[in-house]
Short mmCIF file of C-alpha atoms and ligand atoms in Angstrom, two decimals:
data_model
loop_
_atom_site.label_atom_id
_atom_site.label_comp_id
_atom_site.label_asym_id
_atom_site.label_seq_id
_atom_site.Cartn_x
_atom_site.Cartn_y
_atom_site.Cartn_z
CA MET A 929 -26.44 0.98 21.28
CA ALA A 930 -23.79 2.76 19.22
CA ARG A 931 -22.96 2.42 15.58
CA ILE A 932 -19.34 2.63 14.31
CA LEU A 933 -18.97 3.42 10.64
CA ILE A 934 -15.78 2.32 8.90
CA ALA A 935 -15.34 3.64 5.43
CA GLY A 936 -13.02 1.25 3.61
CA ALA A 937 -12.23 -2.38 4.23
CA GLY A 938 -8.60 -2.40 3.29
CA VAL A 939 -5.73 -2.94 5.70
CA GLY A 940 -6.67 -0.15 8.05
CA GLY A 941 -10.42 -0.61 7.99
CA LEU A 942 -10.25 -4.33 8.66
CA ALA A 943 -7.80 -3.75 11.59
CA VAL A 944 -10.37 -1.31 13.18
CA ALA A 945 -13.32 -3.57 12.57
CA HIS A 946 -11.80 -6.75 14.02
CA ARG A 947 -10.29 -5.09 17.10
CA LEU A 948 -13.48 -3.20 17.81
CA ARG A 949 -15.47 -6.39 17.53
CA ARG A 950 -13.28 -8.05 20.10
CA GLN A 951 -13.65 -5.12 22.49
CA LEU A 952 -17.25 -3.98 22.13
CA PRO A 953 -20.35 -5.78 23.50
CA ALA A 954 -22.37 -7.36 20.68
CA GLU A 955 -25.18 -4.70 20.86
CA HIS A 956 -22.87 -2.07 19.37
CA GLU A 957 -23.02 -2.16 15.56
CA ILE A 958 -19.89 -2.19 13.43
CA VAL A 959 -20.51 -1.27 9.84
CA VAL A 960 -17.80 -1.58 7.21
CA VAL A 961 -18.44 -0.07 3.73
CA ASP A 962 -16.33 -0.84 0.67
CA GLN A 963 -16.91 -0.64 -3.07
CA SER A 964 -14.98 -3.88 -3.59
CA PRO A 965 -16.46 -7.28 -2.64
CA VAL A 966 -12.95 -8.52 -1.73
CA HIS A 967 -10.13 -7.67 0.59
CA ILE A 968 -6.80 -7.70 -1.24
CA PHE A 969 -3.47 -8.39 0.50
CA TRP A 970 -1.45 -5.91 -1.54
CA PRO A 971 2.10 -7.14 -0.78
CA SER A 972 1.13 -10.34 -2.57
CA LEU A 973 0.71 -8.45 -5.84
CA LEU A 974 4.52 -8.53 -6.24
CA TRP A 975 4.31 -12.25 -6.25
CA LEU A 976 1.35 -12.23 -8.53
CA MET A 977 3.37 -10.13 -10.96
CA THR A 978 6.27 -12.60 -10.83
CA GLY A 979 4.13 -15.70 -11.14
CA THR A 980 4.32 -17.18 -7.67
CA ARG A 981 0.74 -16.39 -6.70
CA GLU A 982 -2.61 -16.67 -8.50
CA GLU A 983 -5.44 -14.16 -8.31
CA ARG A 984 -7.48 -16.34 -5.85
CA GLN A 985 -4.48 -16.36 -3.42
CA VAL A 986 -4.23 -12.62 -3.08
CA GLN A 987 -7.86 -11.88 -2.10
CA ARG A 988 -10.71 -13.01 0.15
CA PRO A 989 -14.42 -12.15 0.15
CA LEU A 990 -15.50 -9.42 2.59
CA SER A 991 -18.78 -11.12 3.12
CA ALA A 992 -16.99 -13.46 5.51
CA LEU A 993 -16.96 -10.63 8.07
CA LYS A 994 -20.64 -11.10 8.61
CA GLU A 995 -19.88 -14.37 10.49
CA ARG A 996 -18.02 -12.16 13.04
CA ASN A 997 -21.02 -9.84 13.65
CA ILE A 998 -19.65 -7.14 11.40
CA THR A 999 -22.05 -5.55 8.97
CA VAL A 1000 -20.67 -5.36 5.45
CA VAL A 1001 -21.99 -2.87 2.92
CA ASN A 1002 -20.75 -3.50 -0.61
CA ALA A 1003 -21.27 -0.14 -2.40
CA PRO A 1004 -19.23 2.90 -3.45
CA ILE A 1005 -19.25 5.76 -0.99
CA THR A 1006 -20.42 8.90 -2.98
CA ALA A 1007 -20.62 11.44 -0.10
CA LEU A 1008 -19.01 12.02 3.27
CA ASP A 1009 -20.27 14.46 5.91
CA PRO A 1010 -17.80 14.54 8.81
CA ALA A 1011 -19.88 17.01 10.87
CA GLU A 1012 -22.78 14.52 10.86
CA LYS A 1013 -20.47 11.45 10.92
CA SER A 1014 -22.41 10.18 7.93
CA ILE A 1015 -21.72 8.66 4.57
CA VAL A 1016 -23.80 7.86 1.49
CA ALA A 1017 -23.21 4.41 0.04
CA GLY A 1018 -25.35 3.26 -2.86
CA ASP A 1019 -28.90 4.56 -2.06
CA THR A 1020 -28.41 4.64 1.69
CA ARG A 1021 -27.19 7.35 4.11
CA TRP A 1022 -25.51 5.81 7.11
CA THR A 1023 -24.89 7.85 10.25
CA GLY A 1024 -22.62 6.73 13.14
CA ASP A 1025 -21.54 7.61 16.58
CA ALA A 1026 -17.98 7.46 15.28
CA LEU A 1027 -16.65 7.46 11.74
CA VAL A 1028 -13.31 6.00 10.58
CA ILE A 1029 -12.11 6.99 7.15
CA ALA A 1030 -9.87 4.32 5.73
CA LEU A 1031 -10.36 4.80 1.96
CA GLY A 1032 -6.67 4.65 1.06
CA ALA A 1033 -5.12 6.47 -1.86
CA ALA A 1034 -6.84 6.67 -5.29
CA LEU A 1035 -4.70 5.43 -8.15
CA GLU A 1036 -4.83 7.97 -11.07
CA PRO A 1037 -2.74 6.90 -14.10
CA LYS A 1038 -4.60 9.50 -16.22
CA VAL A 1039 -2.60 12.27 -14.47
CA VAL A 1040 0.30 11.32 -16.86
CA PRO A 1041 -0.74 11.63 -20.57
CA GLY A 1042 -0.72 8.15 -22.15
CA LEU A 1043 0.06 6.22 -18.98
CA ALA A 1044 -3.47 4.76 -18.60
CA ASP A 1045 -3.05 3.15 -22.04
CA GLU A 1046 -0.36 0.92 -20.59
CA ALA A 1047 -1.54 -2.26 -18.86
CA GLY A 1048 1.34 -2.77 -16.41
CA ASN A 1049 0.07 -0.91 -13.34
CA PHE A 1050 1.24 -3.55 -10.86
CA TYR A 1051 -0.58 -1.74 -8.05
CA THR A 1052 -3.73 -3.45 -9.32
CA VAL A 1053 -4.55 -7.11 -9.62
CA ALA A 1054 -5.15 -6.83 -13.42
CA GLY A 1055 -1.96 -4.88 -13.94
CA ALA A 1056 0.22 -7.26 -11.94
CA GLN A 1057 -1.29 -10.21 -13.98
CA SER A 1058 -0.59 -8.33 -17.27
CA VAL A 1059 3.09 -7.75 -16.25
CA TRP A 1060 3.47 -11.50 -15.55
CA GLU A 1061 1.92 -12.36 -18.99
CA LEU A 1062 4.75 -10.55 -20.69
CA LEU A 1063 7.43 -11.28 -18.17
CA HIS A 1064 7.14 -14.99 -18.43
CA THR A 1065 7.74 -14.93 -22.21
CA ILE A 1066 10.04 -11.90 -22.87
CA ASP A 1067 13.52 -13.04 -23.97
CA GLN A 1068 15.08 -9.81 -25.14
CA GLY A 1069 14.75 -6.13 -24.77
CA ARG A 1070 14.33 -3.62 -21.95
CA ILE A 1071 12.03 -3.86 -18.92
CA VAL A 1072 11.37 -0.56 -17.26
CA VAL A 1073 9.97 -0.22 -13.77
CA LEU A 1074 8.59 3.34 -13.30
CA ILE A 1075 7.69 5.39 -10.29
CA SER A 1076 5.59 8.03 -11.93
CA ARG A 1077 4.94 10.42 -9.06
CA ILE A 1078 5.44 10.82 -5.26
CA PRO A 1079 3.97 10.11 -2.84
CA PHE A 1080 3.16 6.48 -3.51
CA LYS A 1081 2.22 3.59 -1.13
CA CYS A 1082 4.85 1.18 0.00
CA PRO A 1083 8.13 2.95 -0.78
CA ALA A 1084 9.90 -0.38 -1.11
CA ALA A 1085 7.48 -1.95 -3.63
CA PRO A 1086 8.84 -0.74 -7.00
CA TYR A 1087 12.40 -1.53 -5.93
CA GLU A 1088 11.23 -5.00 -4.80
CA ALA A 1089 9.40 -5.32 -8.22
CA ALA A 1090 12.65 -4.59 -10.06
CA MET A 1091 14.63 -7.15 -8.02
CA LEU A 1092 11.97 -9.83 -8.31
CA ILE A 1093 11.79 -9.32 -12.11
CA ASP A 1094 15.61 -9.64 -12.20
CA GLY A 1095 15.25 -12.91 -10.19
CA VAL A 1096 12.73 -14.37 -12.60
CA LEU A 1097 14.91 -13.55 -15.65
CA ARG A 1098 18.01 -15.17 -14.00
CA LYS A 1099 16.07 -18.25 -13.01
CA HIS A 1100 15.03 -18.76 -16.58
CA ARG A 1101 18.43 -17.82 -18.02
CA ARG A 1102 17.07 -14.80 -19.99
CA ARG A 1103 18.72 -12.07 -17.96
CA GLU A 1104 21.71 -11.56 -20.39
CA ARG A 1105 19.25 -10.57 -23.12
CA VAL A 1106 16.88 -8.45 -21.12
CA SER A 1107 17.92 -5.31 -19.26
CA VAL A 1108 16.09 -4.09 -16.19
CA GLU A 1109 16.01 -0.37 -15.45
CA LEU A 1110 14.18 1.64 -12.76
CA PHE A 1111 13.15 5.31 -13.39
CA ALA A 1112 11.93 7.12 -10.25
CA ALA A 1113 10.31 10.52 -9.59
CA GLU A 1114 12.18 10.60 -6.31
CA PRO A 1115 15.86 11.32 -5.42
CA ALA A 1116 16.59 8.05 -3.57
CA PRO A 1117 14.91 4.84 -2.53
CA MET A 1118 12.95 4.92 0.73
CA GLY A 1119 14.41 8.33 1.56
CA VAL A 1120 12.33 8.95 4.67
CA ALA A 1121 13.91 5.88 6.20
CA GLY A 1122 17.34 7.44 5.95
CA GLN A 1123 20.59 7.07 4.22
CA GLN A 1124 21.55 3.53 5.39
CA VAL A 1125 18.32 2.07 4.11
CA SER A 1126 18.51 4.08 0.83
CA GLN A 1127 22.07 3.02 0.30
CA SER A 1128 21.33 -0.64 1.03
CA VAL A 1129 18.60 -0.61 -1.70
CA ILE A 1130 20.91 1.20 -4.19
CA THR A 1131 23.66 -1.32 -3.53
CA ALA A 1132 21.25 -4.30 -3.99
CA LEU A 1133 20.05 -2.83 -7.29
CA ALA A 1134 23.71 -2.38 -8.52
CA GLU A 1135 24.62 -5.88 -7.50
CA ARG A 1136 21.85 -7.18 -9.70
CA GLY A 1137 22.81 -4.99 -12.68
CA ILE A 1138 19.63 -2.98 -12.43
CA ALA A 1139 20.24 0.57 -13.71
CA TYR A 1140 18.70 3.08 -11.38
CA HIS A 1141 17.68 6.54 -12.61
CA PRO A 1142 16.45 8.71 -9.74
CA ASN A 1143 14.87 12.20 -10.17
CA HIS A 1144 13.09 11.22 -13.45
CA VAL A 1145 9.53 12.58 -13.60
CA VAL A 1146 7.68 11.05 -16.52
CA SER A 1147 5.76 13.65 -18.55
CA ARG A 1148 4.23 11.51 -21.32
CA VAL A 1149 3.89 7.90 -22.34
CA ASP A 1150 3.60 6.80 -25.97
CA SER A 1151 2.27 3.31 -25.52
CA GLY A 1152 2.18 2.63 -29.32
CA GLY A 1153 5.81 3.59 -29.68
CA HIS A 1154 6.78 2.03 -26.31
CA ARG A 1155 8.46 5.31 -25.25
CA LEU A 1156 8.63 7.27 -21.99
CA GLU A 1157 9.31 10.99 -22.07
CA PHE A 1158 10.63 12.81 -18.94
CA SER A 1159 10.26 16.39 -17.86
CA ASP A 1160 13.96 17.10 -18.40
CA GLY A 1161 13.64 16.13 -22.08
CA ALA A 1162 15.15 12.61 -21.69
CA ALA A 1163 13.32 9.69 -23.35
CA VAL A 1164 13.66 5.88 -23.10
CA HIS A 1165 12.27 2.96 -25.08
CA TYR A 1166 10.74 -0.05 -23.21
CA ASP A 1167 9.53 -3.50 -24.20
CA LEU A 1168 7.72 -4.05 -20.97
CA LEU A 1169 6.56 -1.30 -18.59
CA ALA A 1170 5.75 -2.10 -15.02
CA TYR A 1171 4.54 1.09 -13.23
CA VAL A 1172 3.42 2.78 -10.08
CA PRO A 1173 0.59 5.27 -11.01
CA PRO A 1174 0.15 8.66 -9.47
CA HIS A 1175 -1.72 8.58 -6.12
CA GLN A 1176 -4.33 11.11 -5.03
CA VAL A 1177 -6.68 11.53 -2.11
CA PRO A 1178 -10.05 9.90 -3.06
CA SER A 1179 -12.36 12.52 -4.57
CA VAL A 1180 -15.13 11.80 -2.02
CA VAL A 1181 -12.71 12.68 0.82
CA ALA A 1182 -11.79 16.01 -0.78
CA GLU A 1183 -15.40 16.92 -1.64
CA GLY A 1184 -16.36 16.07 2.01
CA GLY A 1185 -14.05 18.93 3.10
CA LEU A 1186 -11.54 16.56 4.89
CA ALA A 1187 -8.55 17.27 2.72
CA PRO A 1188 -7.24 20.38 1.05
CA ALA A 1189 -6.91 20.47 -2.77
CA GLY A 1190 -4.06 18.25 -3.78
CA GLY A 1191 -3.45 17.23 -0.13
CA TRP A 1192 -4.27 14.43 2.27
CA VAL A 1193 -6.38 14.28 5.48
CA GLU A 1194 -4.81 16.01 8.44
CA VAL A 1195 -5.01 14.20 11.79
CA ASN A 1196 -3.62 14.26 15.28
CA ARG A 1197 -0.60 12.05 14.60
CA GLU A 1198 -1.05 10.02 17.80
CA THR A 1199 -4.79 9.59 18.02
CA MET A 1200 -5.60 9.81 14.28
CA GLU A 1201 -8.60 12.03 15.05
CA THR A 1202 -9.47 14.66 12.49
CA SER A 1203 -10.60 18.20 13.49
CA PHE A 1204 -14.16 16.74 13.73
CA PRO A 1205 -14.71 14.96 17.09
CA ASN A 1206 -15.04 11.15 16.79
CA VAL A 1207 -14.05 11.22 13.06
CA PHE A 1208 -10.85 9.44 12.57
CA ALA A 1209 -8.67 8.92 9.43
CA ILE A 1210 -6.05 6.22 9.11
CA GLY A 1211 -3.63 4.82 6.58
CA ASP A 1212 -2.90 6.02 3.07
CA VAL A 1213 -5.62 8.67 3.07
CA THR A 1214 -3.78 10.71 5.72
CA GLY A 1215 -0.83 13.09 5.43
CA ILE A 1216 1.35 13.29 8.52
CA MET A 1217 4.28 15.61 8.23
CA LEU A 1218 7.46 14.48 9.98
CA ALA A 1219 10.08 16.71 11.58
CA LEU A 1220 12.47 16.18 8.64
CA GLY A 1221 9.97 17.91 6.38
CA LYS A 1222 8.75 14.83 4.54
CA PRO A 1223 5.47 12.92 5.13
CA LEU A 1224 5.18 9.59 6.94
CA PRO A 1225 5.34 6.94 4.11
CA LYS A 1226 2.04 5.33 3.06
CA ALA A 1227 2.28 1.76 4.18
CA GLY A 1228 0.09 -1.03 5.43
CA VAL A 1229 2.13 -1.41 8.62
CA PHE A 1230 1.03 2.05 9.63
CA ALA A 1231 -2.57 1.68 8.47
CA HIS A 1232 -2.76 -1.49 10.58
CA ARG A 1233 -1.29 -0.02 13.74
CA GLN A 1234 -3.21 3.21 13.44
CA GLY A 1235 -6.43 1.15 12.97
CA GLU A 1236 -5.75 -0.70 16.26
CA VAL A 1237 -5.15 2.54 18.14
CA VAL A 1238 -8.39 4.06 16.80
CA ALA A 1239 -10.35 0.92 17.77
CA ASP A 1240 -8.97 1.23 21.26
CA LEU A 1241 -9.83 4.93 21.49
CA ILE A 1242 -13.43 4.36 20.24
CA ALA A 1243 -13.96 1.44 22.58
CA ARG A 1244 -12.70 3.50 25.51
CA ARG A 1245 -15.01 6.32 24.71
CA LEU A 1246 -17.99 3.89 24.48
CA THR A 1247 -17.30 1.65 27.43
CA GLY A 1248 -14.96 3.58 29.66
CA ILE A 1249 -12.26 0.94 29.53
CA ALA A 1250 -8.87 2.64 30.10
CA THR A 1251 -6.32 2.67 27.34
CA SER A 1252 -3.09 4.49 26.84
CA ALA A 1253 -3.17 3.75 23.09
CA ILE A 1254 -1.36 6.10 20.77
CA PHE A 1255 0.24 5.60 17.39
CA ASP A 1256 3.93 5.86 18.12
CA GLY A 1257 5.35 5.91 14.54
CA MET A 1258 7.05 2.54 14.84
CA GLY A 1259 7.14 0.53 11.59
CA GLU A 1260 8.93 -2.15 9.63
CA CYS A 1261 9.06 -3.66 6.22
CA PHE A 1262 10.41 -6.63 4.37
CA ILE A 1263 12.23 -5.86 1.11
CA GLU A 1264 12.05 -8.65 -1.41
CA MET A 1265 15.19 -8.90 -3.44
CA GLY A 1266 14.44 -11.96 -5.65
CA ARG A 1267 15.62 -15.58 -5.71
CA GLY A 1268 14.30 -16.25 -2.19
CA ILE A 1269 16.30 -13.40 -0.50
CA ALA A 1270 14.83 -10.35 1.28
CA GLY A 1271 15.98 -7.55 3.47
CA PHE A 1272 14.28 -6.05 6.49
CA ALA A 1273 14.18 -2.50 7.91
CA ARG A 1274 12.57 -1.40 11.28
CA GLY A 1275 12.48 1.71 13.38
CA ASN A 1276 10.81 4.80 14.67
CA PHE A 1277 9.46 7.18 12.04
CA TYR A 1278 8.43 9.75 14.67
CA ALA A 1279 11.99 10.07 16.04
CA GLU A 1280 13.28 13.60 15.77
CA PRO A 1281 15.03 15.25 14.11
CA THR A 1282 15.02 12.25 11.69
CA PRO A 1283 13.55 8.75 11.79
CA THR A 1284 15.80 6.12 13.31
CA ILE A 1285 15.50 3.12 11.00
CA HIS A 1286 17.89 0.22 10.82
CA ALA A 1287 18.36 -2.00 7.76
CA TYR A 1288 19.20 -5.58 8.55
CA LYS A 1289 21.42 -7.85 6.46
CA PRO A 1290 19.41 -9.56 3.67
CA GLY A 1291 18.84 -13.28 3.95
CA ARG A 1292 16.52 -16.16 3.25
CA HIS A 1293 14.94 -15.80 6.75
CA TRP A 1294 13.48 -12.39 5.87
CA HIS A 1295 11.83 -13.80 2.79
CA ALA A 1296 10.37 -16.60 4.84
CA GLY A 1297 9.20 -14.04 7.26
CA LYS A 1298 7.30 -12.14 4.57
CA ILE A 1299 5.61 -15.38 3.46
CA ALA A 1300 4.78 -16.18 7.08
CA PHE A 1301 3.23 -12.71 7.52
CA GLU A 1302 1.04 -13.23 4.48
CA ARG A 1303 -0.16 -16.52 5.95
CA HIS A 1304 -0.81 -14.92 9.29
CA TRP A 1305 -2.86 -12.11 7.62
CA TRP A 1306 -5.27 -14.56 6.14
CA SER A 1307 -5.43 -16.99 9.05
CA GLN A 1308 -6.23 -14.36 11.63
CA TRP A 1309 -9.45 -13.16 9.90
CA TRP A 1310 -10.49 -15.76 7.31
C1 LIG B 941 2.22 -3.97 -4.64
C2 LIG B 941 2.07 -3.42 -3.23
C3 LIG B 941 2.96 -3.92 -2.24
C4 LIG B 941 2.81 -3.40 -0.92
N1 LIG B 941 3.58 -3.98 0.06
C5 LIG B 941 3.56 -3.51 1.30
C6 LIG B 941 4.39 -4.06 2.34
O1 LIG B 941 5.12 -5.01 2.13
N2 LIG B 941 4.27 -3.48 3.52
C7 LIG B 941 3.44 -2.50 3.86
O2 LIG B 941 3.35 -1.99 4.97
N3 LIG B 941 2.63 -1.95 2.89
C8 LIG B 941 2.68 -2.42 1.63
N4 LIG B 941 1.87 -1.91 0.64
C9 LIG B 941 1.04 -0.73 0.97
C10 LIG B 941 -0.28 -1.14 1.64
O3 LIG B 941 -0.97 -2.03 0.95
C11 LIG B 941 -1.08 0.13 1.84
O4 LIG B 941 -0.34 1.12 2.50
C12 LIG B 941 -2.32 -0.18 2.72
O5 LIG B 941 -3.19 -1.09 1.98
C13 LIG B 941 -3.11 1.03 3.18
O6 LIG B 941 -4.20 0.68 3.84
P1 LIG B 941 -5.49 1.62 3.87
O7 LIG B 941 -6.44 0.92 4.75
O8 LIG B 941 -5.15 2.99 4.11
O9 LIG B 941 -5.97 1.56 2.37
P2 LIG B 941 -6.39 0.34 1.46
O10 LIG B 941 -5.77 -0.95 1.97
O11 LIG B 941 -5.99 0.74 0.04
O12 LIG B 941 -7.88 0.24 1.57
C14 LIG B 941 -8.78 1.26 1.05
C15 LIG B 941 -10.13 0.61 0.82
O13 LIG B 941 -11.10 1.68 0.52
C16 LIG B 941 -11.94 1.23 -0.55
N5 LIG B 941 -12.45 2.45 -1.15
C17 LIG B 941 -11.77 3.44 -1.70
N6 LIG B 941 -12.58 4.39 -2.25
C18 LIG B 941 -13.87 4.01 -1.85
C19 LIG B 941 -15.13 4.54 -2.15
N7 LIG B 941 -15.36 5.78 -2.77
N8 LIG B 941 -16.27 3.76 -1.76
C20 LIG B 941 -16.08 2.62 -1.09
N9 LIG B 941 -14.87 2.03 -0.87
C21 LIG B 941 -13.75 2.74 -1.30
C22 LIG B 941 -11.02 0.39 -1.38
O14 LIG B 941 -11.85 -0.51 -2.16
C23 LIG B 941 -10.15 -0.29 -0.37
O15 LIG B 941 -10.68 -1.59 0.01
C24 LIG B 941 1.88 -2.39 -0.65
C25 LIG B 941 1.05 -1.86 -1.66
C26 LIG B 941 1.11 -2.39 -2.90
C27 LIG B 941 0.20 -1.84 -4.02
#
């Protein structure tokens, strides 16, 4: 009997667990460890932030996995030993025949002085709710959407956030009195996806009257004075701040020797195996450099597909079932634009010398597609 340890039950970890359970005989143990008792469907936080979802709709209990013969350990992982394929969670050391690290990116608002004093971190459930509390009553002033540092997960999300906020204000006839601006610590939206995608987002922002300020790296936040200061000396006042916090590799991963200081876990980009045999890393915790000199974006679509590939590889090694599974760099994403409209982009991020991504014309059908995907996410596993 083998034991497969999966550290993290987010998008990638769940994909591994479910696919492995379908492929492996019941005597093989699948153990999923997460500090959170719930799985959150992160894309829905944009709808939580704009009042079209409630907290209970964006999450489900991980304990439900037990019904599928998956062992769930609800405890923080405090140590990782890739050479031993072991982790420490709570008071227990777990050792496996294979270890999958799917711990995502740690959100670290404290990296920017004063940022943690602001509640509007819409990359968390509480932060998304706090944005909605102010958004549904604000009737004058300036809303700032802030990308504080790169890299950050879901390159589209802050742009979607700004356009969804615009849509809410227009719907409630408050837009003339409330400006919406986006300050970004990056030169262009979704830059890895190429100029066509970037330009389509810039155009969509402009059509909605959302002022876009790229290349703005925030250096300090004065939450009492409602003021952002940037590294070039510029400053801006805000009445509502919705922000993407700095992301870092989880400290337990760095301390386990799996990532260099300030970096991410290096893997074989097709098999997702680390330099330790039978130790894999998937999703946001990894850093995969592309030929154009920028990393593969952090996105659920990649975590999901990488997870399925890793499950196939582990199952093959255990059972001898043939597989040609590799992660091929294909990905897609919906881009919410507010008022029931969304765009869509799809392509090959491993294409060389640059990714070949196509942005499709925005329409209501893409918005419906995003809602359908959310429904599918929950119905397949819960
Ligand atoms: C607002 C928003 C919108 C998004 N929209 C999209 C989208 O439309 N499309 C898309 O592709 N992606 C989207 N994403 C990005 C996507 O959610 C992530 O890229 C994806 O979740 C990464 O999966 P992962 O498994 O690597 O990490 P995660 O899903 O973040 O899972 C990591 C898990 O590890 C656990 N964990 C971390 N540290 C520890 C520890 N020490 N001990 C125990 N457990 C730990 C966490 O609790 C978590 O459950 C969005 C993200 C946000 C925030």
